[in-house]
Amino acid sequence: MAQAIIPTDLVVGGTLSATTTTLSASSVTDAKVASAADIAATKLRHQHREMWQQPNTAATAETRVIHLAYGDGDIIAVSAGSIAAAIGDSTVTIDVKKNGTTILTTPIVLDNANTAYVAEAASLATLTFTAGQVITAHITISAGTGTLPTGVFVALTVNEKPAP
């Protein structure tokens, strides 16, 4: 089939119909999607920030589920902190795992060098997950001769595709 090439802008005052349309990779941008488009959730990626925290008492050792993946996704960030920092040689170590295997390059350690209410960002070793995988926070403590931090918290940010 022969092609007709129009070497200038084309304005159509009525409806334009085509059997197929091929759009260039960068032609559909956020600005071109109507605010009333009502795009189905199945066609979007969803960002979640999961928060888990202990009460504002001395940290305790425990493992908690913080995310169950309903769709495939990307791990964007992990951070942890406390409401009150440790004193002396007491520490809390936080590891975040996907199906039992760490996703961090090294666990986050909260000690007397940390600042209250300031989250420490983790370095990620794993950046993806698949539907059905479970992400957990593992808290271990070393009371030492000081005081453990209080109000330990963990934040996980993920972008997830809709469930299949």
PDB file of C-alpha atoms in Angstrom:
ATOM      1  CA  MET A   1       0.000   0.000   0.000  1.00  0.00           C
ATOM      2  CA  ALA A   2       1.279   3.424  -0.901  1.00  0.00           C
ATOM      3  CA  GLN A   3       1.912   5.960   1.855  1.00  0.00           C
ATOM      4  CA  ALA A   4       0.961   9.604   1.769  1.00  0.00           C
ATOM      5  CA  ILE A   5       3.386  11.817   3.651  1.00  0.00           C
ATOM      6  CA  ILE A   6       2.187  15.247   4.747  1.00  0.00           C
ATOM      7  CA  PRO A   7       5.305  17.385   5.340  1.00  0.00           C
ATOM      8  CA  THR A   8       3.492  19.958   7.502  1.00  0.00           C
ATOM      9  CA  ASP A   9       1.035  20.160  10.402  1.00  0.00           C
ATOM     10  CA  LEU A  10      -2.385  18.650   9.834  1.00  0.00           C
ATOM     11  CA  VAL A  11      -5.499  19.984  11.523  1.00  0.00           C
ATOM     12  CA  VAL A  12      -8.685  17.952  11.352  1.00  0.00           C
ATOM     13  CA  GLY A  13     -11.827  19.924  12.196  1.00  0.00           C
ATOM     14  CA  GLY A  14     -13.978  16.822  12.616  1.00  0.00           C
ATOM     15  CA  THR A  15     -13.390  13.229  13.674  1.00  0.00           C
ATOM     16  CA  LEU A  16     -10.295  11.415  12.490  1.00  0.00           C
ATOM     17  CA  SER A  17     -10.704   7.665  12.042  1.00  0.00           C
ATOM     18  CA  ALA A  18      -7.960   5.164  11.376  1.00  0.00           C
ATOM     19  CA  THR A  19      -7.824   1.375  11.215  1.00  0.00           C
ATOM     20  CA  THR A  20      -4.564   1.401  13.175  1.00  0.00           C
ATOM     21  CA  THR A  21      -2.475   4.112  14.776  1.00  0.00           C
ATOM     22  CA  THR A  22       1.187   3.956  15.690  1.00  0.00           C
ATOM     23  CA  LEU A  23       2.274   6.541  18.249  1.00  0.00           C
ATOM     24  CA  SER A  24       5.885   7.496  18.801  1.00  0.00           C
ATOM     25  CA  ALA A  25       7.376   6.381  22.136  1.00  0.00           C
ATOM     26  CA  SER A  26       7.285   9.855  23.697  1.00  0.00           C
ATOM     27  CA  SER A  27       4.018  11.132  22.226  1.00  0.00           C
ATOM     28  CA  VAL A  28       1.695  10.287  25.154  1.00  0.00           C
ATOM     29  CA  THR A  29       2.718  12.229  28.245  1.00  0.00           C
ATOM     30  CA  ASP A  30       1.008  12.941  31.550  1.00  0.00           C
ATOM     31  CA  ALA A  31      -0.073  16.387  30.286  1.00  0.00           C
ATOM     32  CA  LYS A  32      -1.909  14.746  27.364  1.00  0.00           C
ATOM     33  CA  VAL A  33      -4.049  12.502  29.585  1.00  0.00           C
ATOM     34  CA  ALA A  34      -7.335  14.233  30.410  1.00  0.00           C
ATOM     35  CA  SER A  35      -7.892  14.780  34.141  1.00  0.00           C
ATOM     36  CA  ALA A  36     -11.308  13.117  33.726  1.00  0.00           C
ATOM     37  CA  ALA A  37      -9.850  10.138  31.824  1.00  0.00           C
ATOM     38  CA  ASP A  38     -10.827   7.699  34.610  1.00  0.00           C
ATOM     39  CA  ILE A  39      -8.112   5.207  33.670  1.00  0.00           C
ATOM     40  CA  ALA A  40      -8.756   1.742  35.112  1.00  0.00           C
ATOM     41  CA  ALA A  41      -6.565   0.690  38.059  1.00  0.00           C
ATOM     42  CA  THR A  42      -5.548  -2.401  36.080  1.00  0.00           C
ATOM     43  CA  LYS A  43      -3.619  -0.122  33.723  1.00  0.00           C
ATOM     44  CA  LEU A  44      -1.659   1.743  36.403  1.00  0.00           C
ATOM     45  CA  ARG A  45       1.314   1.112  38.700  1.00  0.00           C
ATOM     46  CA  HIS A  46       0.562   1.808  42.340  1.00  0.00           C
ATOM     47  CA  GLN A  47       3.012   3.305  44.816  1.00  0.00           C
ATOM     48  CA  HIS A  48       2.717   2.119  48.411  1.00  0.00           C
ATOM     49  CA  ARG A  49       4.592   3.323  51.480  1.00  0.00           C
ATOM     50  CA  GLU A  50       4.265   0.663  54.121  1.00  0.00           C
ATOM     51  CA  MET A  51       4.991   1.774  57.676  1.00  0.00           C
ATOM     52  CA  TRP A  52       5.576  -0.455  60.647  1.00  0.00           C
ATOM     53  CA  GLN A  53       6.462   0.760  64.101  1.00  0.00           C
ATOM     54  CA  GLN A  54       6.972  -0.405  67.645  1.00  0.00           C
ATOM     55  CA  PRO A  55       5.420   1.479  70.565  1.00  0.00           C
ATOM     56  CA  ASN A  56       7.430   4.296  72.136  1.00  0.00           C
ATOM     57  CA  THR A  57       9.065   1.909  74.599  1.00  0.00           C
ATOM     58  CA  ALA A  58      12.435   0.159  74.510  1.00  0.00           C
ATOM     59  CA  ALA A  59      12.911  -1.700  71.227  1.00  0.00           C
ATOM     60  CA  THR A  60      12.187  -5.429  71.189  1.00  0.00           C
ATOM     61  CA  ALA A  61      13.352  -8.191  68.864  1.00  0.00           C
ATOM     62  CA  GLU A  62      10.678  -9.307  66.413  1.00  0.00           C
ATOM     63  CA  THR A  63       9.827 -10.119  62.810  1.00  0.00           C
ATOM     64  CA  ARG A  64       6.828  -8.532  61.076  1.00  0.00           C
ATOM     65  CA  VAL A  65       5.278  -8.821  57.625  1.00  0.00           C
ATOM     66  CA  ILE A  66       5.241  -5.333  56.109  1.00  0.00           C
ATOM     67  CA  HIS A  67       4.125  -6.082  52.531  1.00  0.00           C
ATOM     68  CA  LEU A  68       2.398  -8.865  50.611  1.00  0.00           C
ATOM     69  CA  ALA A  69       2.869  -8.372  46.868  1.00  0.00           C
ATOM     70  CA  TYR A  70      -0.325  -8.675  44.854  1.00  0.00           C
ATOM     71  CA  GLY A  71       1.462  -7.840  41.605  1.00  0.00           C
ATOM     72  CA  ASP A  72       5.026  -7.630  40.309  1.00  0.00           C
ATOM     73  CA  GLY A  73       6.889  -4.506  41.358  1.00  0.00           C
ATOM     74  CA  ASP A  74       9.947  -2.496  42.248  1.00  0.00           C
ATOM     75  CA  ILE A  75      11.394  -1.719  45.659  1.00  0.00           C
ATOM     76  CA  ILE A  76      12.011   2.027  45.722  1.00  0.00           C
ATOM     77  CA  ALA A  77      13.307   2.664  49.245  1.00  0.00           C
ATOM     78  CA  VAL A  78      13.726   1.265  52.754  1.00  0.00           C
ATOM     79  CA  SER A  79      14.460   3.425  55.772  1.00  0.00           C
ATOM     80  CA  ALA A  80      14.319   3.060  59.548  1.00  0.00           C
ATOM     81  CA  GLY A  81      14.691   5.184  62.626  1.00  0.00           C
ATOM     82  CA  SER A  82      13.461   5.725  66.159  1.00  0.00           C
ATOM     83  CA  ILE A  83      11.652   8.288  68.253  1.00  0.00           C
ATOM     84  CA  ALA A  84      14.494   8.314  70.805  1.00  0.00           C
ATOM     85  CA  ALA A  85      18.051   7.337  69.905  1.00  0.00           C
ATOM     86  CA  ALA A  86      20.055   4.644  71.681  1.00  0.00           C
ATOM     87  CA  ILE A  87      22.329   5.607  74.564  1.00  0.00           C
ATOM     88  CA  GLY A  88      25.741   4.052  75.172  1.00  0.00           C
ATOM     89  CA  ASP A  89      26.550   0.803  73.403  1.00  0.00           C
ATOM     90  CA  SER A  90      22.946  -0.417  72.876  1.00  0.00           C
ATOM     91  CA  THR A  91      21.942  -1.069  69.259  1.00  0.00           C
ATOM     92  CA  VAL A  92      19.014  -2.173  67.152  1.00  0.00           C
ATOM     93  CA  THR A  93      19.671  -3.891  63.821  1.00  0.00           C
ATOM     94  CA  ILE A  94      16.981  -3.874  61.139  1.00  0.00           C
ATOM     95  CA  ASP A  95      17.032  -6.168  58.128  1.00  0.00           C
ATOM     96  CA  VAL A  96      14.321  -6.260  55.470  1.00  0.00           C
ATOM     97  CA  LYS A  97      13.825  -9.533  53.640  1.00  0.00           C
ATOM     98  CA  LYS A  98      11.885 -10.824  50.644  1.00  0.00           C
ATOM     99  CA  ASN A  99      10.709 -14.398  51.220  1.00  0.00           C
ATOM    100  CA  GLY A 100      13.425 -14.808  53.866  1.00  0.00           C
ATOM    101  CA  THR A 101      16.345 -13.355  51.880  1.00  0.00           C
ATOM    102  CA  THR A 102      17.691  -9.892  52.626  1.00  0.00           C
ATOM    103  CA  ILE A 103      17.032  -7.112  50.123  1.00  0.00           C
ATOM    104  CA  LEU A 104      19.561  -4.764  51.765  1.00  0.00           C
ATOM    105  CA  THR A 105      23.283  -4.427  51.027  1.00  0.00           C
ATOM    106  CA  THR A 106      23.804  -4.186  54.800  1.00  0.00           C
ATOM    107  CA  PRO A 107      21.225  -4.033  57.593  1.00  0.00           C
ATOM    108  CA  ILE A 108      20.382  -0.674  59.172  1.00  0.00           C
ATOM    109  CA  VAL A 109      21.963  -0.202  62.618  1.00  0.00           C
ATOM    110  CA  LEU A 110      20.407   2.264  65.048  1.00  0.00           C
ATOM    111  CA  ASP A 111      22.876   3.287  67.747  1.00  0.00           C
ATOM    112  CA  ASN A 112      23.954   6.341  69.729  1.00  0.00           C
ATOM    113  CA  ALA A 113      25.170   8.041  66.530  1.00  0.00           C
ATOM    114  CA  ASN A 114      21.620   8.271  65.164  1.00  0.00           C
ATOM    115  CA  THR A 115      19.304  11.220  65.689  1.00  0.00           C
ATOM    116  CA  ALA A 116      15.778  10.895  67.052  1.00  0.00           C
ATOM    117  CA  TYR A 117      13.068  11.188  64.370  1.00  0.00           C
ATOM    118  CA  VAL A 118      15.585  10.987  61.521  1.00  0.00           C
ATOM    119  CA  ALA A 119      15.224   7.929  59.303  1.00  0.00           C
ATOM    120  CA  GLU A 120      18.346   6.171  58.034  1.00  0.00           C
ATOM    121  CA  ALA A 121      18.118   5.163  54.373  1.00  0.00           C
ATOM    122  CA  ALA A 122      19.161   1.627  53.456  1.00  0.00           C
ATOM    123  CA  SER A 123      21.210   0.623  50.451  1.00  0.00           C
ATOM    124  CA  LEU A 124      19.183  -1.845  48.374  1.00  0.00           C
ATOM    125  CA  ALA A 125      20.677  -5.066  47.022  1.00  0.00           C
ATOM    126  CA  THR A 126      17.400  -6.257  45.477  1.00  0.00           C
ATOM    127  CA  LEU A 127      15.145  -3.946  43.485  1.00  0.00           C
ATOM    128  CA  THR A 128      12.262  -6.150  42.338  1.00  0.00           C
ATOM    129  CA  PHE A 129       9.624  -8.563  43.607  1.00  0.00           C
ATOM    130  CA  THR A 130       6.931 -10.736  42.068  1.00  0.00           C
ATOM    131  CA  ALA A 131       3.295 -11.348  42.915  1.00  0.00           C
ATOM    132  CA  GLY A 132       2.886 -13.469  46.036  1.00  0.00           C
ATOM    133  CA  GLN A 133       6.219 -12.590  47.636  1.00  0.00           C
ATOM    134  CA  VAL A 134       6.285 -11.433  51.259  1.00  0.00           C
ATOM    135  CA  ILE A 135       8.499  -8.624  52.567  1.00  0.00           C
ATOM    136  CA  THR A 136       9.344  -8.700  56.268  1.00  0.00           C
ATOM    137  CA  ALA A 137      11.175  -6.485  58.763  1.00  0.00           C
ATOM    138  CA  HIS A 138      13.529  -8.291  61.163  1.00  0.00           C
ATOM    139  CA  ILE A 139      14.479  -6.435  64.324  1.00  0.00           C
ATOM    140  CA  THR A 140      17.330  -7.668  66.538  1.00  0.00           C
ATOM    141  CA  ILE A 141      18.551  -5.920  69.657  1.00  0.00           C
ATOM    142  CA  SER A 142      21.742  -5.690  71.656  1.00  0.00           C
ATOM    143  CA  ALA A 143      20.970  -4.038  75.000  1.00  0.00           C
ATOM    144  CA  GLY A 144      24.626  -3.635  75.975  1.00  0.00           C
ATOM    145  CA  THR A 145      25.161  -1.427  79.015  1.00  0.00           C
ATOM    146  CA  GLY A 146      23.212   1.545  77.625  1.00  0.00           C
ATOM    147  CA  THR A 147      19.588   2.205  76.716  1.00  0.00           C
ATOM    148  CA  LEU A 148      17.849   0.822  73.631  1.00  0.00           C
ATOM    149  CA  PRO A 149      16.167   3.269  71.256  1.00  0.00           C
ATOM    150  CA  THR A 150      12.400   3.682  71.605  1.00  0.00           C
ATOM    151  CA  GLY A 151       9.669   3.856  68.984  1.00  0.00           C
ATOM    152  CA  VAL A 152      11.594   1.995  66.275  1.00  0.00           C
ATOM    153  CA  PHE A 153       9.983   2.341  62.833  1.00  0.00           C
ATOM    154  CA  VAL A 154      10.555   0.930  59.343  1.00  0.00           C
ATOM    155  CA  ALA A 155       9.299   2.415  56.046  1.00  0.00           C
ATOM    156  CA  LEU A 156       9.162   0.504  52.756  1.00  0.00           C
ATOM    157  CA  THR A 157       8.260   2.213  49.467  1.00  0.00           C
ATOM    158  CA  VAL A 158       7.287   0.063  46.469  1.00  0.00           C
ATOM    159  CA  ASN A 159       5.788   0.572  43.014  1.00  0.00           C
ATOM    160  CA  GLU A 160       3.523  -2.349  42.179  1.00  0.00           C
ATOM    161  CA  LYS A 161       1.625  -3.415  39.087  1.00  0.00           C
ATOM    162  CA  PRO A 162      -2.028  -4.342  39.611  1.00  0.00           C
ATOM    163  CA  ALA A 163      -2.794  -7.914  40.618  1.00  0.00           C
ATOM    164  CA  PRO A 164      -3.080 -10.193  37.579  1.00  0.00           C
TER     165      PRO A 164
END
